[in-house]
Structures are given as C-alpha cells and as structure tokens.
Amino acid sequence: MNLFGNSLKYTSRGVIKVTVTQTQLDGAPNQRMITLTVEDTGRGISQDFLRNCIFIPFSQEDQLSSGTGLGLSFVQRITSQLGGNVSITSQVGVGTRVTVSLPMLIDTSSTATDLLPRGLPDRQSTCHGLRMRLVSPIQNAGAAPHQEALSFNTLISDLCCEHLGMIMDTVSDVEKAAPDVLIVKNNATGDLLASATPWPEAPLLVVCNNAFVVHKYESVYASAGRTRLQDFIAQPLSPKKLERAVSRAINLSAEPDESPPKLVEMPLPTPSDTASCSQPPTPAPSSMESPFDGSIPAEDYFQVPQFLLVEDNPINLKMLTCFMKKLQKPYCTARNGEEAVSAYKKVNGQFKYILMDISMPVMDGLEATRQIRAFEQFNKITASTVFAITGLGSESAREEATRSGVDCFITKPVKLRELEAMLSSQGVTI
C-alpha cells in the first residue's frame, strides 16, 4: 500500500499499473521469486534524489507535499529482512517504476490449498484468439501522442495479449478483416465514433476514467439514440473485468439487427439431451387447421434442425447462434465432441451441416468427427458436411482433420461474411 499510495499521490493523471509475477528459482523446486511491480505515469523522481536519498527516513524531494517520508524506507527494510530487494527507476515528467522481489516457499499443505479462492481455475480465457485493435480519438494534425496515451496503450496491450490471449492488430492489418473488438479510451476532445469509422461492424469498447464517467457517457449516448458504441467500462482494469467487458460487447454486436422470424430454444427429442436446439416455433392449434394453404409447408414445423453447432467457448458459440438466427437457419448446439456425437445419433444423422470446433474438452472435434463418420457408414446414411472451426494453420493439422472426415475449414475467429460464402459454396441457400 505504501508503493501504491505514493503512485496515487504523485500521479494526477495517467496510469498506475500494478502487476505480480512469479518465477521458479534455479535449484530450489519448492521456492518461487515473487515480483511486485508498481508503475505510474506521475511526476517522476530526479536522478540526484534517486541516487542519494530515496531510502533515507524522513526524506522527501518535495518538502511541501504531505507525508512523513518514511514509506519507502519501511518497504526497503522489510524487504531486506525477508531476503528480497527493491529497485526503483524513474524519470522526471515521465513516471516511476518500483519493483519488489521476494523469495517465497511453496506451502504444499492441504490447508493452503483449501484457502485458495474459488473461481480461479487454470483455464483458457473466453477471449482467447479474438482480434482486438486499439484506436485513438481524432487528434489535431501533427500532434504528438501524449505519454498518458502511450502508457494506456501499453496497459491494454498487456491485459489483452498477455493475460487474455487476444491478438492485437497492427497498422499493417488495417486492410485485412475487421477486428473482433475495438478498444478506445474516452477523450472529451476526440470523436469516438469517427475513430472507429474504418470498422463500422466491429463492437467498440470505451474505457473510462471512473464509474461516474461511464454513467455520464451511457446517459448521453442513450438519450441521443447512438447505438454504435456497444459498451463502457470503468478503470481500474483487471484481466477478468476486461474479459467480461469484451465478451459483453461482442455479444451485443452479434445480436440480430433486424427482427427475423422468431426462433425459440427447444430440447432435442429426449429430456436427457445435453444439446439445445432452435427452430421456428410450432404454431398454435388454431393456426394449424389448414396447414397446406401454400404459405409454409406443414413439414417445416417439425423438421430436424439443419445445423449442429459444436463449440466449447461460450462467446464463440453465442456468435455462431446469432449467425444462424440472422441466416434464419434452425440449429442445435453442443458444448463438446461427446455431446455432438450424442446429439447426432439421437436424430439418426439428420443434420446436414456440422460446424465443429477442433479444440474442446471431454472429446475434441477430430475424434467426434471420426465417430460421426463411423456412425454414418454403419447405418448407411447420407454423410453430413463437417466444417472444422480451427485456429490451426499447419498443413499437417489440416491433413489429420481431412483424414478424420472434415470437409471444409473455417479459421477462427469466424466472420459472418466468410461463413455465408463457405455455406453457399456447399449449396446452402442463404
């Protein structure tokens, strides 16, 4: 708290970044080096004070500022007693970085394991593999980027790429497909919408200074009827908080823009099914008295959905289901390969098209495809078309997928236009 308090006191605007990492010590399997880093974009410390006075009790470079000048000396003394060290780098007008390193023993007792907080499994982020791009509000021509903006960009890049496994687009990627999400810092002098003009279809996540600014922006844009901005998030940021915000923005952008024929969620034929289906609702009895009036064939009300969507990532699955709704195609969903095989067998292989994720828990997409192909051969039924949804680009991976029975490949992240083109090439009416 001493380190963070100093950053807070001397940083009137900008960014304060706190990180904690661990590394294994050579020759000590039961020890870890814990490194706490507090970095800010505040006023900074002069090199003379940094060399001669930084850890001396009661010393302050600015004698008029509040405090006693004991904080850093306490931190240095306690860290030294624990066998660690403190290092400080700073530049006036740029900011300060304080790093505290402490060797720690691993507590392997069951009591220590029980005390670990729930909800922190070693799992892959739901945003893993998604493409993001940082955009800046329109600035005056020739204006140099402010240090605050550079620090903010570094913070977001670290959170998205290092912690969430996202892919950051660069300037050279502008002409490529639109990113999955745009991230921008609110700026009273910039036009947020103009900043995102090159990518009108991508959701825009606006990072605000605090919750009050979030409320103000939401109220202003709601009253003005501006729907282009998908979501706002308040600082300070954490990986989990940013992950939720990105997921929320993508989900909102994936919702159908129009009001297509109503689709309802309904289970597969038996109550024990783990997959969910969506298709046009069955009409009320009064509307079924003349089913062959030429408007909608009666058999369409009871058809098995054409598409089986298999994806363990909830965000990706949400996007696929929204695509199906936009295309007005009935579908079923499964969360892993085992559920997919079960769903396929229960309708006796009547799915025409399967969108199969390759990397999934329980049973991966390749094994599920092999079992589906074996079921088709054994029962002598028409083979479904399997689209592999994958981030694997190697030739060997594609060859293995083809041997398993995959027909086509869709590269993550899936885009609606690319999916439409792929389906059209396989004879699907769009």
PDB file of C-alpha atoms in Angstrom, residues 179-280:
ATOM      1  CA  PRO A 179     -11.130  -6.869 -35.707  1.00  0.00           C
ATOM      2  CA  ASP A 180     -13.452  -8.624 -33.276  1.00  0.00           C
ATOM      3  CA  VAL A 181     -13.448  -5.652 -30.907  1.00  0.00           C
ATOM      4  CA  LEU A 182     -12.165  -2.077 -30.881  1.00  0.00           C
ATOM      5  CA  ILE A 183     -10.908  -0.557 -27.620  1.00  0.00           C
ATOM      6  CA  VAL A 184     -10.607   3.200 -27.096  1.00  0.00           C
ATOM      7  CA  LYS A 185     -10.035   5.474 -24.109  1.00  0.00           C
ATOM      8  CA  ASN A 186     -12.669   8.148 -23.595  1.00  0.00           C
ATOM      9  CA  ASN A 187     -11.420  11.604 -24.534  1.00  0.00           C
ATOM     10  CA  ALA A 188     -13.528  14.747 -24.294  1.00  0.00           C
ATOM     11  CA  THR A 189     -11.730  16.305 -27.277  1.00  0.00           C
ATOM     12  CA  GLY A 190     -11.965  13.335 -29.586  1.00  0.00           C
ATOM     13  CA  ASP A 191     -14.806  11.935 -31.655  1.00  0.00           C
ATOM     14  CA  LEU A 192     -15.133   8.326 -30.555  1.00  0.00           C
ATOM     15  CA  LEU A 193     -17.338   7.366 -33.470  1.00  0.00           C
ATOM     16  CA  ALA A 194     -15.011   8.931 -36.036  1.00  0.00           C
ATOM     17  CA  SER A 195     -12.147   6.955 -34.520  1.00  0.00           C
ATOM     18  CA  ALA A 196     -13.877   3.680 -35.375  1.00  0.00           C
ATOM     19  CA  THR A 197     -15.132   4.628 -38.857  1.00  0.00           C
ATOM     20  CA  PRO A 198     -12.901   2.146 -40.763  1.00  0.00           C
ATOM     21  CA  TRP A 199     -14.555  -0.751 -38.910  1.00  0.00           C
ATOM     22  CA  PRO A 200     -18.305   0.005 -38.699  1.00  0.00           C
ATOM     23  CA  GLU A 201     -19.238  -3.608 -37.922  1.00  0.00           C
ATOM     24  CA  ALA A 202     -16.809  -4.133 -35.038  1.00  0.00           C
ATOM     25  CA  PRO A 203     -18.081  -3.551 -31.474  1.00  0.00           C
ATOM     26  CA  LEU A 204     -16.482  -0.609 -29.683  1.00  0.00           C
ATOM     27  CA  LEU A 205     -15.456  -0.855 -26.021  1.00  0.00           C
ATOM     28  CA  VAL A 206     -14.831   2.531 -24.382  1.00  0.00           C
ATOM     29  CA  VAL A 207     -12.539   2.577 -21.320  1.00  0.00           C
ATOM     30  CA  CYS A 208     -13.484   5.438 -18.976  1.00  0.00           C
ATOM     31  CA  ASN A 209     -11.594   7.015 -16.093  1.00  0.00           C
ATOM     32  CA  ASN A 210     -14.158   6.031 -13.461  1.00  0.00           C
ATOM     33  CA  ALA A 211     -17.723   4.830 -12.901  1.00  0.00           C
ATOM     34  CA  PHE A 212     -19.091   8.384 -12.916  1.00  0.00           C
ATOM     35  CA  VAL A 213     -17.782   8.937 -16.458  1.00  0.00           C
ATOM     36  CA  VAL A 214     -19.285   5.600 -17.523  1.00  0.00           C
ATOM     37  CA  HIS A 215     -22.695   6.678 -16.239  1.00  0.00           C
ATOM     38  CA  LYS A 216     -22.382  10.050 -17.979  1.00  0.00           C
ATOM     39  CA  TYR A 217     -21.457   8.518 -21.331  1.00  0.00           C
ATOM     40  CA  GLU A 218     -24.172   5.879 -21.145  1.00  0.00           C
ATOM     41  CA  SER A 219     -26.805   8.526 -20.389  1.00  0.00           C
ATOM     42  CA  VAL A 220     -25.648  10.859 -23.176  1.00  0.00           C
ATOM     43  CA  TYR A 221     -25.456   8.198 -25.853  1.00  0.00           C
ATOM     44  CA  ALA A 222     -28.724   6.549 -24.827  1.00  0.00           C
ATOM     45  CA  SER A 223     -30.621   9.857 -24.947  1.00  0.00           C
ATOM     46  CA  ALA A 224     -29.068  10.670 -28.333  1.00  0.00           C
ATOM     47  CA  GLY A 225     -30.067   7.302 -29.738  1.00  0.00           C
ATOM     48  CA  ARG A 226     -26.454   6.398 -30.533  1.00  0.00           C
ATOM     49  CA  THR A 227     -26.228   2.630 -30.814  1.00  0.00           C
ATOM     50  CA  ARG A 228     -22.783   2.287 -32.448  1.00  0.00           C
ATOM     51  CA  LEU A 229     -20.972   2.278 -29.100  1.00  0.00           C
ATOM     52  CA  GLN A 230     -21.508  -1.139 -27.602  1.00  0.00           C
ATOM     53  CA  ASP A 231     -20.214  -0.877 -24.066  1.00  0.00           C
ATOM     54  CA  PHE A 232     -18.374   1.241 -21.497  1.00  0.00           C
ATOM     55  CA  ILE A 233     -16.028   0.080 -18.732  1.00  0.00           C
ATOM     56  CA  ALA A 234     -14.544   1.992 -15.788  1.00  0.00           C
ATOM     57  CA  GLN A 235     -10.937   1.931 -14.626  1.00  0.00           C
ATOM     58  CA  PRO A 236      -9.099   0.446 -12.791  1.00  0.00           C
ATOM     59  CA  LEU A 237      -8.918  -2.597 -15.048  1.00  0.00           C
ATOM     60  CA  SER A 238      -8.145  -6.220 -14.286  1.00  0.00           C
ATOM     61  CA  PRO A 239      -7.923  -9.167 -16.706  1.00  0.00           C
ATOM     62  CA  LYS A 240     -11.219 -10.655 -15.503  1.00  0.00           C
ATOM     63  CA  LYS A 241     -13.022  -7.310 -15.632  1.00  0.00           C
ATOM     64  CA  LEU A 242     -11.774  -6.615 -19.149  1.00  0.00           C
ATOM     65  CA  GLU A 243     -12.651 -10.152 -20.250  1.00  0.00           C
ATOM     66  CA  ARG A 244     -16.257  -9.675 -19.113  1.00  0.00           C
ATOM     67  CA  ALA A 245     -16.491  -6.316 -20.882  1.00  0.00           C
ATOM     68  CA  VAL A 246     -15.101  -7.645 -24.172  1.00  0.00           C
ATOM     69  CA  SER A 247     -17.472 -10.609 -24.007  1.00  0.00           C
ATOM     70  CA  ARG A 248     -20.408  -8.304 -23.339  1.00  0.00           C
ATOM     71  CA  ALA A 249     -19.529  -6.006 -26.248  1.00  0.00           C
ATOM     72  CA  ILE A 250     -19.154  -8.908 -28.680  1.00  0.00           C
ATOM     73  CA  ASN A 251     -22.419 -10.481 -27.540  1.00  0.00           C
ATOM     74  CA  LEU A 252     -24.253  -7.200 -28.064  1.00  0.00           C
ATOM     75  CA  SER A 253     -22.790  -6.752 -31.532  1.00  0.00           C
ATOM     76  CA  ALA A 254     -23.734 -10.295 -32.503  1.00  0.00           C
ATOM     77  CA  GLU A 255     -27.419  -9.773 -31.741  1.00  0.00           C
ATOM     78  CA  PRO A 256     -29.557  -9.591 -34.909  1.00  0.00           C
ATOM     79  CA  ASP A 257     -30.054  -6.035 -36.158  1.00  0.00           C
ATOM     80  CA  GLU A 258     -33.460  -6.799 -37.618  1.00  0.00           C
ATOM     81  CA  SER A 259     -36.336  -8.841 -36.297  1.00  0.00           C
ATOM     82  CA  PRO A 260     -36.208 -12.134 -38.195  1.00  0.00           C
ATOM     83  CA  PRO A 261     -38.884 -14.827 -37.817  1.00  0.00           C
ATOM     84  CA  LYS A 262     -38.972 -15.675 -34.152  1.00  0.00           C
ATOM     85  CA  LEU A 263     -36.731 -18.524 -33.074  1.00  0.00           C
ATOM     86  CA  VAL A 264     -37.162 -20.416 -29.836  1.00  0.00           C
ATOM     87  CA  GLU A 265     -34.850 -22.660 -27.864  1.00  0.00           C
ATOM     88  CA  MET A 266     -36.122 -26.230 -27.603  1.00  0.00           C
ATOM     89  CA  PRO A 267     -34.513 -29.513 -26.481  1.00  0.00           C
ATOM     90  CA  LEU A 268     -33.681 -32.497 -28.608  1.00  0.00           C
ATOM     91  CA  PRO A 269     -36.264 -35.315 -28.746  1.00  0.00           C
ATOM     92  CA  THR A 270     -35.454 -36.788 -25.308  1.00  0.00           C
ATOM     93  CA  PRO A 271     -35.403 -34.980 -21.938  1.00  0.00           C
ATOM     94  CA  SER A 272     -31.878 -36.182 -21.162  1.00  0.00           C
ATOM     95  CA  ASP A 273     -30.289 -34.449 -24.123  1.00  0.00           C
ATOM     96  CA  THR A 274     -27.367 -32.131 -23.420  1.00  0.00           C
ATOM     97  CA  ALA A 275     -27.586 -30.208 -26.698  1.00  0.00           C
ATOM     98  CA  SER A 276     -30.072 -27.398 -27.266  1.00  0.00           C
ATOM     99  CA  CYS A 277     -31.993 -26.696 -30.460  1.00  0.00           C
ATOM    100  CA  SER A 278     -33.533 -23.639 -32.022  1.00  0.00           C
ATOM    101  CA  GLN A 279     -36.039 -23.603 -34.853  1.00  0.00           C
ATOM    102  CA  PRO A 280     -39.235 -21.792 -35.889  1.00  0.00           C
TER     103      PRO A 280
END
